[in-house]
XYZ file of C-alpha atoms in Angstrom:
436
model
C 0.010 -0.013 0.008
C 1.182 3.539 -0.627
C -0.067 7.098 -0.396
C -1.079 7.668 -3.946
C 0.066 10.747 -5.726
C -0.461 12.260 -9.225
C 2.916 10.997 -10.452
C 2.263 7.550 -9.147
C -1.043 7.274 -10.748
C 0.275 8.453 -14.029
C 3.034 5.908 -14.013
C 0.779 2.950 -12.853
C 0.261 0.526 -15.840
C -0.472 -2.956 -14.403
C -2.106 -4.524 -11.335
C -3.729 -2.611 -8.388
C -2.747 0.302 -6.381
C -4.177 0.861 -2.768
C -4.534 4.345 -1.250
C -3.038 4.387 2.533
C -5.092 7.479 3.259
C -8.570 6.069 2.145
C -9.381 2.499 3.378
C -10.697 0.273 0.557
C -9.846 2.634 -2.184
C -7.779 1.118 -5.048
C -6.883 2.035 -8.762
C -6.987 -1.160 -10.956
C -5.634 -1.498 -14.457
C -8.136 -3.524 -16.499
C -7.010 -6.119 -19.135
C -7.821 -3.490 -21.792
C -5.529 -0.955 -20.246
C -8.182 1.376 -18.458
C -7.418 2.637 -15.059
C -10.453 1.993 -12.844
C -11.356 3.271 -9.437
C -12.769 0.418 -7.300
C -13.781 0.051 -3.616
C -13.781 -2.981 -1.424
C -14.242 -3.208 2.126
C -16.024 -5.430 4.759
C -18.890 -4.194 6.814
C -18.602 -5.546 10.322
C -21.536 -7.732 11.388
C -23.741 -6.702 14.138
C -26.206 -8.389 16.412
C -29.846 -7.584 16.900
C -28.776 -5.143 19.704
C -26.289 -3.437 17.391
C -23.267 -4.836 19.020
C -20.357 -6.312 17.090
C -20.821 -9.883 16.197
C -18.497 -12.682 15.270
C -20.136 -13.264 11.862
C -18.262 -12.538 8.779
C -20.354 -9.458 7.765
C -20.818 -8.116 4.170
C -18.074 -7.265 1.773
C -18.866 -4.152 -0.306
C -17.684 -3.846 -3.797
C -18.230 -0.964 -6.015
C -16.765 0.620 -9.021
C -16.124 4.224 -9.570
C -15.015 6.360 -12.576
C -11.812 6.039 -14.713
C -8.697 7.754 -14.245
C -7.756 10.624 -15.016
C -11.334 11.515 -15.898
C -12.033 11.058 -12.139
C -9.042 12.421 -10.262
C -7.633 11.326 -6.971
C -9.454 14.001 -4.980
C -12.757 13.133 -6.589
C -12.130 9.227 -5.968
C -11.238 10.012 -2.302
C -14.611 11.794 -1.850
C -16.505 8.997 -3.563
C -14.685 6.382 -1.266
C -15.061 8.556 1.763
C -19.037 8.498 1.317
C -18.906 4.774 1.198
C -16.445 4.526 4.185
C -18.927 6.643 6.288
C -21.788 3.943 5.746
C -19.307 0.932 6.289
C -17.798 2.384 9.470
C -21.578 2.890 10.704
C -22.245 -0.834 10.207
C -24.445 -0.263 7.198
C -24.154 -1.841 3.691
C -24.199 1.052 1.128
C -25.029 -1.180 -1.619
C -28.194 -2.357 0.047
C -30.094 0.716 -0.266
C -29.197 0.857 -4.068
C -30.293 -2.624 -4.444
C -33.526 -1.912 -2.597
C -34.235 0.983 -4.864
C -33.495 -0.981 -7.942
C -35.775 -3.787 -6.625
C -38.594 -1.416 -6.171
C -38.070 0.325 -9.448
C -38.446 -2.954 -11.450
C -41.144 -4.736 -9.235
C -44.101 -3.173 -11.060
C -47.601 -4.502 -10.524
C -47.371 -6.499 -13.689
C -44.066 -8.120 -12.521
C -45.499 -8.792 -9.107
C -48.605 -10.344 -10.745
C -46.445 -12.796 -12.748
C -44.929 -14.150 -9.534
C -48.468 -14.272 -8.044
C -49.684 -16.400 -10.882
C -46.727 -18.734 -10.350
C -47.825 -19.175 -6.635
C -51.542 -19.585 -8.012
C -50.429 -22.581 -10.080
C -48.602 -23.911 -7.057
C -51.726 -23.502 -4.908
C -49.922 -21.350 -2.427
C -51.528 -18.004 -3.379
C -54.591 -18.349 -1.217
C -55.768 -19.104 2.294
C -57.143 -22.547 1.192
C -53.726 -23.606 -0.131
C -55.071 -25.567 -3.131
C -54.534 -25.501 -6.805
C -57.564 -23.630 -8.510
C -59.556 -25.189 -11.447
C -58.426 -23.888 -14.863
C -61.626 -21.667 -15.079
C -60.530 -19.885 -11.968
C -57.011 -19.200 -13.213
C -58.572 -17.806 -16.469
C -60.907 -15.629 -14.630
C -57.957 -14.168 -12.489
C -56.000 -13.487 -15.695
C -58.960 -11.921 -17.500
C -59.654 -9.550 -14.491
C -55.957 -8.605 -14.452
C -55.742 -7.862 -18.142
C -59.102 -6.080 -18.462
C -59.188 -4.135 -15.227
C -56.070 -3.968 -13.333
C -53.194 -3.926 -15.707
C -54.234 -0.902 -17.809
C -54.489 1.239 -14.874
C -51.620 0.259 -12.472
C -49.688 -2.332 -14.298
C -46.793 -0.116 -14.871
C -46.658 1.322 -11.326
C -44.433 0.054 -8.695
C -46.240 -2.234 -6.472
C -45.012 -0.500 -3.580
C -46.371 2.909 -4.803
C -49.845 1.560 -5.152
C -52.317 3.404 -2.858
C -55.821 2.686 -1.714
C -56.881 5.651 -3.622
C -55.794 4.123 -6.818
C -57.723 0.840 -6.035
C -60.880 2.637 -5.022
C -60.950 4.726 -8.263
C -60.602 1.367 -10.263
C -63.389 -0.300 -8.343
C -65.904 2.604 -8.557
C -65.219 2.963 -12.179
C -66.038 -0.739 -12.769
C -69.062 -0.533 -10.518
C -70.647 2.064 -12.630
C -70.854 -0.322 -15.526
C -70.837 -3.739 -13.884
C -71.551 -3.981 -10.245
C -71.207 -7.875 -10.004
C -67.908 -7.817 -11.780
C -66.750 -4.969 -9.558
C -67.298 -7.305 -6.588
C -64.973 -9.946 -8.284
C -62.487 -7.174 -8.906
C -62.445 -6.401 -5.243
C -61.947 -9.941 -4.266
C -59.110 -10.500 -6.764
C -57.254 -7.199 -5.487
C -57.535 -8.391 -2.043
C -56.185 -11.919 -2.494
C -53.375 -10.485 -4.909
C -52.406 -7.780 -2.266
C -52.558 -10.163 0.479
C -50.359 -12.483 -1.242
C -47.680 -9.638 -1.951
C -47.712 -9.014 1.850
C -47.420 -12.845 2.688
C -44.503 -14.842 3.878
C -44.725 -16.635 0.549
C -43.847 -13.508 -1.141
C -41.228 -12.175 1.459
C -38.225 -13.044 -0.634
C -39.350 -11.379 -3.912
C -41.748 -8.597 -2.931
C -42.211 -8.144 0.823
C -44.988 -5.573 0.574
C -45.451 -3.971 4.064
C -48.553 -2.021 3.530
C -51.687 -3.740 2.004
C -53.627 -0.987 -0.054
C -56.686 -3.382 -0.552
C -57.548 -4.033 3.137
C -60.573 -1.842 3.053
C -61.985 -2.518 -0.385
C -64.634 -4.890 0.838
C -66.492 -1.643 1.996
C -67.115 -0.955 -1.565
C -68.832 -4.121 -2.396
C -72.381 -4.184 -3.557
C -75.135 -6.444 -2.345
C -75.633 -9.141 -4.866
C -78.775 -10.419 -3.114
C -80.578 -7.212 -3.976
C -81.624 -6.087 -7.475
C -81.683 -2.540 -8.703
C -85.320 -2.140 -7.359
C -84.334 -3.281 -3.760
C -86.086 -6.769 -4.261
C -84.311 -9.796 -2.882
C -82.351 -11.917 -5.414
C -81.516 -15.653 -5.412
C -84.734 -16.711 -3.951
C -86.365 -17.942 -7.118
C -87.617 -21.431 -7.040
C -90.033 -23.211 -9.513
C -93.307 -24.600 -8.326
C -94.722 -27.827 -9.434
C -97.117 -26.044 -11.767
C -94.073 -24.152 -13.153
C -92.122 -27.334 -13.273
C -94.948 -28.721 -15.697
C -94.622 -25.581 -17.764
C -90.831 -26.031 -18.047
C -91.221 -29.442 -19.335
C -93.857 -28.433 -21.801
C -91.644 -25.634 -23.046
C -88.493 -27.955 -23.076
C -90.385 -30.630 -25.049
C -89.980 -28.803 -28.480
C -86.234 -28.076 -27.978
C -83.597 -30.352 -29.697
C -82.598 -33.502 -28.006
C -79.306 -32.289 -26.596
C -80.901 -29.353 -24.730
C -83.954 -31.433 -23.786
C -81.739 -33.926 -22.020
C -79.341 -31.296 -20.692
C -82.052 -29.185 -18.841
C -83.875 -32.282 -17.618
C -80.607 -33.487 -16.120
C -79.996 -30.146 -14.443
C -83.369 -30.367 -12.760
C -83.002 -33.892 -11.850
C -79.371 -33.829 -10.526
C -79.157 -30.322 -9.111
C -75.815 -29.862 -11.001
C -74.700 -26.496 -12.455
C -75.128 -25.798 -16.103
C -71.400 -26.296 -17.148
C -71.173 -29.411 -14.998
C -73.876 -31.045 -17.058
C -72.418 -29.451 -20.370
C -68.877 -31.008 -19.813
C -69.826 -34.412 -18.158
C -67.981 -37.247 -19.942
C -69.757 -40.525 -20.493
C -67.072 -42.477 -18.910
C -67.696 -40.781 -15.513
C -71.035 -42.623 -15.401
C -70.385 -46.250 -14.156
C -73.043 -48.616 -12.763
C -75.552 -45.982 -12.824
C -73.781 -43.553 -10.682
C -72.096 -40.301 -12.037
C -68.811 -40.004 -10.360
C -67.537 -36.475 -10.303
C -63.756 -36.027 -9.493
C -62.672 -33.413 -7.081
C -60.974 -31.501 -9.763
C -64.416 -31.003 -11.509
C -66.505 -29.941 -8.393
C -66.542 -26.499 -6.997
C -65.910 -27.633 -3.336
C -62.835 -29.530 -4.346
C -64.165 -32.921 -3.090
C -65.266 -36.037 -4.970
C -69.129 -36.282 -5.588
C -71.245 -39.161 -6.479
C -74.782 -38.903 -7.985
C -76.751 -42.136 -8.134
C -79.042 -41.881 -11.100
C -82.373 -43.543 -11.368
C -83.655 -45.247 -14.408
C -84.712 -42.075 -16.021
C -81.541 -40.379 -15.140
C -79.565 -43.113 -16.776
C -81.666 -42.849 -19.784
C -81.104 -38.984 -20.161
C -77.446 -39.442 -19.628
C -76.820 -41.587 -22.683
C -75.222 -39.259 -25.182
C -73.769 -41.846 -27.635
C -70.197 -40.320 -27.594
C -67.439 -39.332 -25.309
C -69.717 -36.794 -23.784
C -72.993 -36.960 -22.181
C -74.115 -33.980 -24.202
C -71.998 -34.007 -27.357
C -71.947 -30.820 -29.627
C -74.428 -31.249 -32.510
C -72.043 -29.730 -34.895
C -68.922 -31.753 -33.674
C -69.835 -34.627 -31.558
C -66.070 -34.906 -30.407
C -66.764 -31.703 -28.297
C -69.199 -31.130 -25.481
C -72.177 -28.693 -26.042
C -70.783 -25.872 -23.783
C -72.649 -22.932 -25.374
C -76.132 -21.641 -26.272
C -77.766 -22.825 -22.960
C -78.585 -19.163 -21.889
C -80.398 -18.659 -25.227
C -82.364 -21.855 -24.722
C -83.325 -20.772 -21.335
C -84.671 -17.560 -22.797
C -86.772 -19.538 -25.212
C -88.035 -21.731 -22.387
C -89.180 -18.652 -20.287
C -91.099 -17.247 -23.441
C -92.828 -20.507 -24.099
C -93.755 -20.877 -20.414
C -95.197 -17.472 -20.306
C -97.411 -18.096 -23.487
C -98.576 -21.316 -21.999
C -99.407 -19.798 -18.848
C -101.231 -16.981 -20.329
C -99.176 -14.474 -18.398
C -95.604 -13.905 -16.816
C -94.042 -16.912 -14.990
C -91.191 -14.893 -13.686
C -87.635 -14.804 -14.720
C -85.263 -17.595 -13.663
C -81.687 -18.876 -14.151
C -80.211 -22.249 -14.557
C -78.883 -21.930 -10.855
C -82.453 -21.480 -9.763
C -83.148 -25.135 -10.789
C -80.473 -26.034 -8.072
C -82.306 -23.987 -5.566
C -85.491 -25.757 -6.693
C -84.204 -29.105 -5.912
C -82.668 -28.094 -2.442
C -86.041 -26.404 -1.589
C -88.053 -29.642 -2.065
C -85.759 -31.883 0.004
C -87.742 -31.444 3.347
C -90.900 -31.930 1.508
C -89.686 -35.654 0.843
C -88.160 -36.127 4.179
C -84.475 -35.878 3.064
C -82.420 -35.025 6.029
C -80.161 -31.896 5.996
C -76.810 -33.589 5.471
C -78.036 -35.616 2.571
C -79.642 -32.523 1.082
C -76.370 -30.654 1.168
C -74.593 -33.610 -0.272
C -76.965 -33.571 -3.191
C -75.923 -30.164 -4.071
C -72.125 -30.973 -3.216
C -72.149 -28.413 -0.576
C -69.079 -28.830 1.968
C -69.945 -29.075 5.561
C -68.964 -26.116 7.625
C -65.624 -26.253 9.496
C -65.922 -27.968 12.883
C -66.358 -31.401 14.558
C -68.953 -32.788 12.294
C -66.814 -32.329 9.173
C -63.924 -34.102 10.894
C -65.692 -36.904 12.463
C -68.588 -37.787 10.179
C -67.042 -40.212 7.591
C -70.411 -41.841 6.786
C -70.522 -42.840 3.082
C -73.844 -41.070 2.046
C -74.190 -43.180 -1.327
C -77.264 -45.093 -0.202
C -78.828 -42.014 1.379
C -78.269 -40.220 -1.998
C -79.783 -42.972 -3.883
C -82.987 -42.768 -2.005
C -83.091 -38.824 -2.044
C -82.565 -38.604 -5.832
C -84.830 -41.699 -6.302
C -87.656 -39.665 -4.522
C -86.976 -36.315 -6.508
C -86.902 -38.354 -9.742
C -90.211 -40.051 -9.007
C -91.881 -36.651 -8.296
C -90.534 -35.054 -11.466
C -91.492 -38.318 -13.582
C -95.099 -37.813 -12.137
C -95.249 -34.230 -13.294
C -93.996 -35.293 -16.671
C -96.469 -38.175 -17.073
C -99.287 -35.833 -16.048
C -98.306 -33.608 -18.982
C -98.315 -36.341 -21.432
C -94.606 -36.123 -22.273
C -93.269 -39.352 -20.943
C -92.337 -40.620 -24.360
C -90.830 -37.418 -25.406
C -88.480 -37.389 -22.448
C -87.576 -41.089 -22.633
C -89.398 -41.670 -19.437
C -89.147 -45.520 -18.619
C -92.473 -47.312 -18.054
C -92.963 -47.187 -14.391
C -93.000 -50.314 -12.358
C -95.689 -50.921 -9.733
C -93.217 -50.352 -6.820
C -92.193 -47.117 -8.371
C -95.815 -45.865 -8.866
C -96.678 -46.672 -5.267
C -93.504 -44.858 -4.076
C -94.467 -41.686 -6.231
C -97.941 -41.821 -4.707
């Protein structure tokens, strides 16, 4: 080591020179012949109380300008600033690295990491891998509503006011979708604040904490009337089958199966023929909303309706190799129109999901116990002792429950003179007695 002077620096042509006056400062000659100022010094490690520790600490390495563009006095000032941090026990590069991390960690970049966690099943409280449809919805919400507004913004600079403005703008045109946006923002920013994201993001303040206060009540319509209460009466079920009788076979079977099994429209539309074995429709956990296996024992009529003649229970009419996923809501609109005409007056709007509610609302009428009724709709038991300890296989209870409901619907169809149209098996004496 030597005290550097202008003459020594000018004559230096190979290797490294250290400055005795300034700890850590050297002038290195690169392989290309450039003279480059460098700094290298260890930051002493400290314990949680700020006292010196035996740990190795952190080595600080930084490069300055070239000589003679950066002269000795300028280099010493530069190194002196770094030394002040080192001697205080701080890593001067840490702040720079943190600033760089903040700069590049945009909402879009954070969301990419979030979607990786979603794929692993670590992004939500349930800690399970979501269905492809859920992943698709998450990406659609981000692409349509979040990224255009705050995608380029640093995730650390997002404020509650930014999210509030986003949600309010969405609520003006689509209140229900605004609720989905709120839910996704909360899950995303919760993950950014979680231990799972601590190494990559480590967000300390969650700007989505209070967004739930902006959610609209989805159980009330624009006129203040309660929603999600619609069920079909027996008379309306008769009108339903009359209206359905003139539809094409695929939709006839599909809507009849919806009312018979209490399954959702897409669950029916995407059912595979191979999932029905020995008269039982076995639905795997990955295809069920609650994430648990679900078995539906089909009666004679249900088995007849479920025969599609291809890989799918309801094959597409234009391409039997694909399921009939679409057009169901247009068919529903036609059914309501025909029901209204047959009734001589309005019958009231209904959704395919109201068919599930109709099934559940009739269970007590046929003496079906609460647990079996919930199992018919694939509802998961609430967390608690019952879910943990009740391991009873409900298949026989479900067979009786679905059998009673099928017998009731079959009686309505026969009374309307539509048994042959819907492929209703000729009843045996025991079935007739049970229905009575």
